[in-house]
Short mmCIF file of C-alpha atoms in Angstrom, two decimals:
data_model
loop_
_atom_site.label_atom_id
_atom_site.label_comp_id
_atom_site.label_asym_id
_atom_site.label_seq_id
_atom_site.Cartn_x
_atom_site.Cartn_y
_atom_site.Cartn_z
CA UNK K 636 14.18 3.82 12.81
CA UNK K 637 17.56 4.85 14.18
CA UNK K 638 20.81 3.65 12.60
CA UNK K 639 21.44 1.51 15.69
CA UNK K 640 18.03 -0.14 15.28
CA UNK K 641 18.65 -0.72 11.58
CA UNK K 642 22.07 -2.25 12.23
CA UNK K 643 20.52 -4.60 14.78
CA UNK K 644 17.79 -5.63 12.35
CA UNK K 645 20.27 -6.14 9.52
CA UNK K 646 22.14 -8.59 11.76
CA UNK K 647 18.98 -10.76 11.67
CA UNK K 648 18.17 -9.90 8.07
CA UNK K 649 14.79 -11.07 6.78
CA UNK K 650 14.62 -12.60 3.32
CA UNK K 651 11.94 -10.22 2.07
CA UNK K 652 10.68 -6.73 2.85
CA UNK K 653 7.28 -5.86 1.37
CA UNK K 654 6.65 -2.10 1.07
CA UNK K 655 3.02 -0.98 0.81
CA UNK K 656 2.43 2.79 0.41
CA UNK K 657 -1.08 3.72 1.54
CA UNK K 658 -3.33 6.76 1.57
CA UNK K 659 -6.83 6.47 3.06
CA UNK K 660 -6.88 2.68 2.71
CA UNK K 661 -8.55 1.74 6.03
CA UNK K 662 -11.11 -0.46 4.26
CA UNK K 663 -8.95 -1.96 1.53
CA UNK K 664 -5.66 -2.49 3.34
CA UNK K 665 -6.55 -5.12 5.99
CA UNK K 666 -7.70 -7.75 3.43
CA UNK K 667 -4.63 -6.92 1.33
CA UNK K 668 -2.29 -7.51 4.26
CA UNK K 669 -4.13 -10.69 5.20
CA UNK K 670 -3.75 -11.99 1.64
CA UNK K 671 -0.05 -11.15 1.54
CA UNK K 672 0.43 -12.80 4.92
CA UNK K 673 -1.51 -15.91 3.95
CA UNK K 674 0.55 -16.36 0.79
CA UNK K 675 3.96 -15.71 2.33
CA UNK K 676 3.04 -17.78 5.38
CA UNK K 677 2.90 -20.86 3.15
CA UNK K 678 6.16 -20.07 1.35
CA UNK K 679 8.99 -20.55 3.85
CA UNK K 680 11.61 -19.70 1.22
CA UNK K 681 10.53 -16.06 1.63
CA UNK K 682 10.63 -16.09 5.43
CA UNK K 683 11.30 -14.34 7.64
CA UNK K 684 9.39 -11.49 6.03
CA UNK K 685 8.70 -7.93 7.10
CA UNK K 686 5.74 -5.97 5.73
CA UNK K 687 6.14 -2.21 5.98
CA UNK K 688 3.06 -0.06 5.52
CA UNK K 689 3.68 3.63 4.95
CA UNK K 690 0.59 5.61 5.92
CA UNK K 691 1.10 8.80 3.93
CA UNK K 692 -0.98 11.23 5.98
CA UNK K 693 -4.29 9.35 5.88
CA UNK K 694 -7.37 10.81 7.54
CA UNK K 695 -9.44 7.60 7.82
CA UNK K 696 -7.55 5.54 10.39
CA UNK K 697 -5.45 3.61 7.89
CA UNK K 698 -2.58 3.11 10.35
CA UNK K 699 -4.84 1.72 13.08
CA UNK K 700 -6.62 -0.58 10.63
CA UNK K 701 -3.31 -1.90 9.30
CA UNK K 702 -1.81 -2.43 12.74
CA UNK K 703 -4.81 -4.56 13.76
CA UNK K 704 -4.16 -7.28 11.16
CA UNK K 705 -2.91 -10.61 12.52
CA UNK K 706 -0.27 -12.29 10.39
CA UNK K 707 1.25 -15.79 10.43
CA UNK K 708 4.38 -16.61 12.36
CA UNK K 709 7.53 -15.53 10.56
CA UNK K 710 5.94 -12.37 9.17
CA UNK K 711 6.40 -9.06 10.97
CA UNK K 712 4.21 -6.04 10.31
CA UNK K 713 5.43 -2.48 10.85
CA UNK K 714 3.38 0.65 10.23
CA UNK K 715 5.14 3.96 9.63
CA UNK K 716 3.03 7.12 9.71
CA UNK K 717 3.66 10.38 7.85
CA UNK K 718 1.90 13.20 9.72
CA UNK K 719 1.10 14.87 6.38
CA UNK K 720 0.44 13.64 2.87
CA UNK K 721 3.79 13.93 1.09
CA UNK K 722 3.08 11.97 -2.10
CA UNK K 723 3.44 8.37 -3.19
CA UNK K 724 7.09 8.82 -4.17
CA UNK K 725 7.87 10.12 -0.69
CA UNK K 726 6.00 7.18 0.85
CA UNK K 727 7.98 4.67 -1.20
CA UNK K 728 11.23 6.43 -0.33
CA UNK K 729 10.36 6.20 3.36
CA UNK K 730 9.37 2.57 2.99
CA UNK K 731 12.58 1.59 1.22
CA UNK K 732 14.60 3.40 3.86
CA UNK K 733 12.95 1.35 6.63
CA UNK K 734 13.63 -2.02 4.97
CA UNK K 735 16.33 -4.45 6.00
CA UNK K 736 15.44 -7.43 3.79
CA UNK K 737 17.65 -9.12 1.21
CA UNK K 738 14.89 -8.44 -1.30
CA UNK K 739 12.40 -5.57 -1.39
CA UNK K 740 9.00 -5.97 -3.03
CA UNK K 741 7.04 -2.82 -3.87
CA UNK K 742 3.31 -3.48 -4.17
CA UNK K 743 0.17 -1.37 -4.19
CA UNK K 744 -2.43 -1.43 -1.44
CA UNK K 745 -5.07 -2.67 -3.87
CA UNK K 746 -3.01 -5.69 -5.03
CA UNK K 747 -3.86 -4.98 -8.65
CA UNK K 748 -0.96 -7.30 -9.38
CA UNK K 749 -1.65 -10.19 -6.99
CA UNK K 750 0.94 -11.29 -4.47
CA UNK K 751 0.79 -14.73 -6.08
CA UNK K 752 2.77 -13.24 -8.98
CA UNK K 753 5.83 -12.85 -6.76
CA UNK K 754 7.51 -15.98 -8.27
CA UNK K 755 7.21 -14.36 -11.71
CA UNK K 756 9.22 -11.38 -10.48
CA UNK K 757 11.67 -13.59 -8.60
CA UNK K 758 12.55 -15.46 -11.81
CA UNK K 759 13.37 -12.14 -13.50
CA UNK K 760 15.38 -10.67 -10.60
CA UNK K 761 18.98 -11.03 -9.54
CA UNK K 762 21.44 -9.25 -7.29
CA UNK K 763 22.35 -7.11 -10.30
CA UNK K 764 18.88 -6.48 -11.68
CA UNK K 765 15.39 -5.19 -10.92
CA UNK K 766 12.29 -7.17 -11.90
CA UNK K 767 9.67 -4.77 -13.27
CA UNK K 768 6.11 -6.05 -13.40
CA UNK K 769 4.36 -4.99 -16.59
CA UNK K 770 0.87 -4.77 -18.06
CA UNK K 771 2.22 -3.93 -21.52
CA UNK K 772 4.23 -7.00 -22.50
CA UNK K 773 1.47 -9.62 -22.30
CA UNK K 774 -1.83 -7.81 -22.41
CA UNK K 775 -3.70 -11.13 -22.22
CA UNK K 776 -2.60 -11.23 -18.57
CA UNK K 777 -4.68 -8.10 -17.86
CA UNK K 778 -7.79 -9.80 -16.51
CA UNK K 779 -9.75 -6.63 -15.70
CA UNK K 780 -8.67 -3.70 -17.91
CA UNK K 781 -8.60 -0.16 -16.64
CA UNK K 782 -10.94 2.45 -18.18
CA UNK K 783 -9.99 3.47 -21.70
CA UNK K 784 -9.01 7.02 -20.74
CA UNK K 785 -6.66 5.71 -18.04
CA UNK K 786 -5.11 3.25 -20.47
CA UNK K 787 -4.60 6.04 -23.02
CA UNK K 788 -2.98 8.22 -20.35
CA UNK K 789 -0.57 5.45 -19.49
CA UNK K 790 0.39 4.72 -23.08
CA UNK K 791 0.88 8.42 -23.83
CA UNK K 792 3.05 8.86 -20.74
CA UNK K 793 5.19 5.89 -21.69
CA UNK K 794 5.57 7.23 -25.23
CA UNK K 795 6.87 10.50 -23.77
CA UNK K 796 9.36 8.60 -21.61
CA UNK K 797 10.68 6.58 -24.52
CA UNK K 798 10.77 9.62 -26.81
CA UNK K 799 12.98 11.36 -24.24
CA UNK K 800 15.05 8.16 -23.98
CA UNK K 801 14.52 8.01 -20.26
CA UNK K 802 13.63 4.32 -20.41
CA UNK K 803 13.01 1.35 -22.67
CA UNK K 804 10.54 -0.13 -20.18
CA UNK K 805 7.06 -0.19 -21.69
CA UNK K 806 5.20 0.05 -18.38
CA UNK K 807 7.03 1.93 -15.65
CA UNK K 808 3.86 2.54 -13.60
CA UNK K 809 2.74 -0.97 -12.71
CA UNK K 810 3.02 -1.04 -8.92
CA UNK K 811 4.76 -4.40 -8.62
CA UNK K 812 8.56 -4.43 -8.62
CA UNK K 813 11.26 -6.51 -6.92
CA UNK K 814 14.59 -4.90 -5.96
CA UNK K 815 17.76 -6.23 -4.36
CA UNK K 816 17.62 -4.89 -0.81
CA UNK K 817 20.92 -3.02 -0.99
CA UNK K 818 19.77 -1.23 -4.14
CA UNK K 819 16.39 -0.27 -2.66
CA UNK K 820 18.03 1.28 0.38
CA UNK K 821 20.59 3.11 -1.76
CA UNK K 822 17.78 4.51 -3.91
CA UNK K 823 15.97 5.74 -0.78
CA UNK K 824 18.99 7.88 0.03
CA UNK K 825 18.89 9.87 -3.22
CA UNK K 826 15.44 9.60 -4.82
CA UNK K 827 13.80 13.05 -5.04
CA UNK K 828 10.48 12.81 -6.89
CA UNK K 829 7.58 12.84 -4.42
CA UNK K 830 4.77 12.32 -6.94
CA UNK K 831 3.64 9.51 -9.22
CA UNK K 832 6.68 9.74 -11.52
CA UNK K 833 8.82 8.26 -8.74
CA UNK K 834 8.87 4.89 -10.55
CA UNK K 835 10.63 6.51 -13.50
CA UNK K 836 13.27 8.03 -11.24
CA UNK K 837 13.90 4.74 -9.43
CA UNK K 838 14.36 2.85 -12.70
CA UNK K 839 16.43 5.61 -14.29
CA UNK K 840 18.79 5.66 -11.31
CA UNK K 841 19.07 1.87 -11.15
CA UNK K 842 19.84 1.75 -14.88
CA UNK K 843 22.43 4.53 -14.61
CA UNK K 844 24.10 2.59 -11.77
CA UNK K 845 24.55 -0.47 -13.97
CA UNK K 846 21.60 -2.59 -12.82
CA UNK K 847 19.63 -4.45 -15.47
CA UNK K 848 15.91 -3.72 -15.73
CA UNK K 849 14.03 -6.91 -16.54
CA UNK K 850 10.45 -6.19 -17.55
CA UNK K 851 8.13 -9.15 -17.14
CA UNK K 852 4.40 -9.55 -17.74
CA UNK K 853 2.24 -10.15 -14.66
CA UNK K 854 -1.44 -10.77 -14.06
CA UNK K 855 -3.24 -7.54 -13.28
CA UNK K 856 -6.76 -6.37 -12.44
CA UNK K 857 -7.99 -2.81 -12.40
CA UNK K 858 -9.42 -1.87 -9.00
CA UNK K 859 -11.77 1.08 -8.61
CA UNK K 860 -11.22 3.90 -6.08
CA UNK K 861 -7.88 4.90 -7.59
CA UNK K 862 -5.93 7.65 -5.85
CA UNK K 863 -4.87 9.05 -9.25
CA UNK K 864 -6.59 12.30 -10.25
CA UNK K 865 -6.23 12.40 -14.01
CA UNK K 866 -5.75 16.09 -14.82
CA UNK K 867 -3.75 17.10 -11.74
CA UNK K 868 -1.45 14.09 -11.64
CA UNK K 869 -0.91 14.00 -15.40
CA UNK K 870 0.47 17.54 -15.26
CA UNK K 871 2.66 16.66 -12.27
CA UNK K 872 4.02 13.56 -13.98
CA UNK K 873 4.90 15.42 -17.16
CA UNK K 874 6.61 18.15 -15.13
CA UNK K 875 8.56 15.60 -13.11
CA UNK K 876 9.52 13.75 -16.28
CA UNK K 877 10.99 16.90 -17.78
CA UNK K 878 12.82 17.49 -14.51
CA UNK K 879 14.35 14.01 -14.74
CA UNK K 880 15.36 14.62 -18.36
CA UNK K 881 17.12 17.85 -17.33
CA UNK K 882 18.85 16.15 -14.39
CA UNK K 883 20.20 13.49 -16.69
CA UNK K 884 21.11 15.93 -19.48
CA UNK K 885 23.10 18.12 -17.10
CA UNK K 886 24.67 15.32 -15.09
CA UNK K 887 22.55 15.92 -11.99
CA UNK K 888 21.57 12.29 -11.40
CA UNK K 889 23.16 10.85 -8.29
CA UNK K 890 26.24 8.71 -9.02
CA UNK K 891 26.34 5.06 -7.98
CA UNK K 892 26.95 4.95 -4.21
CA UNK K 893 30.12 3.39 -2.90
CA UNK K 894 27.98 1.06 -0.78
CA UNK K 895 26.97 -0.75 -3.97
CA UNK K 896 30.54 -1.27 -5.17
#
């Protein structure tokens, strides 16, 4: 989207932008988009809405499958294609950059945290804060737990983050977060982590810019066919975490943009 196009869209600003990063989700994405559309179509307080799917170099026709979904009036669907697979962090960065909504919801293509939990996030969000969906605060809300090894990976990763004092959030990796639109677009301009540790960078930057991080428990169900490869991505996440720690230690985090002043 050109700056002229974005300026024109901002003049007719939607209430909500929903960003859905996707990689080889041709089967799973259409019912997800239909469910999001059905829910938001009956909640006029969130309309008009734009749903932005970022196809991160899929090889299974994800973009075509997503574009074929019919949505209710008041909800616009846009599909942005990356010619190559750049990583989930890069997909989210691209998605945030394409938004124009007053609020930006980040959600996963599998809807592990259902769209019906949006009011839970909305109650925890403000123009000066980010609502962070969490599986760790109220574990009774986890209706279908993930495999034990995945749960152990997540807890260990979070322990590393808190030991390095990068965050106090107990679950940075739940893919359900609500951002003020201006903040999301500012983050898109400076976020650098392309891999799965992108959530940590987004929250670390928002915190360093003076935004509150409000962690709130949400309903969650583990869905099979995860895109996470345990050994490879665990190493990448630890490496990216150390990179973030060094950036902060040596004052290399991006300062708060003037646009947010």
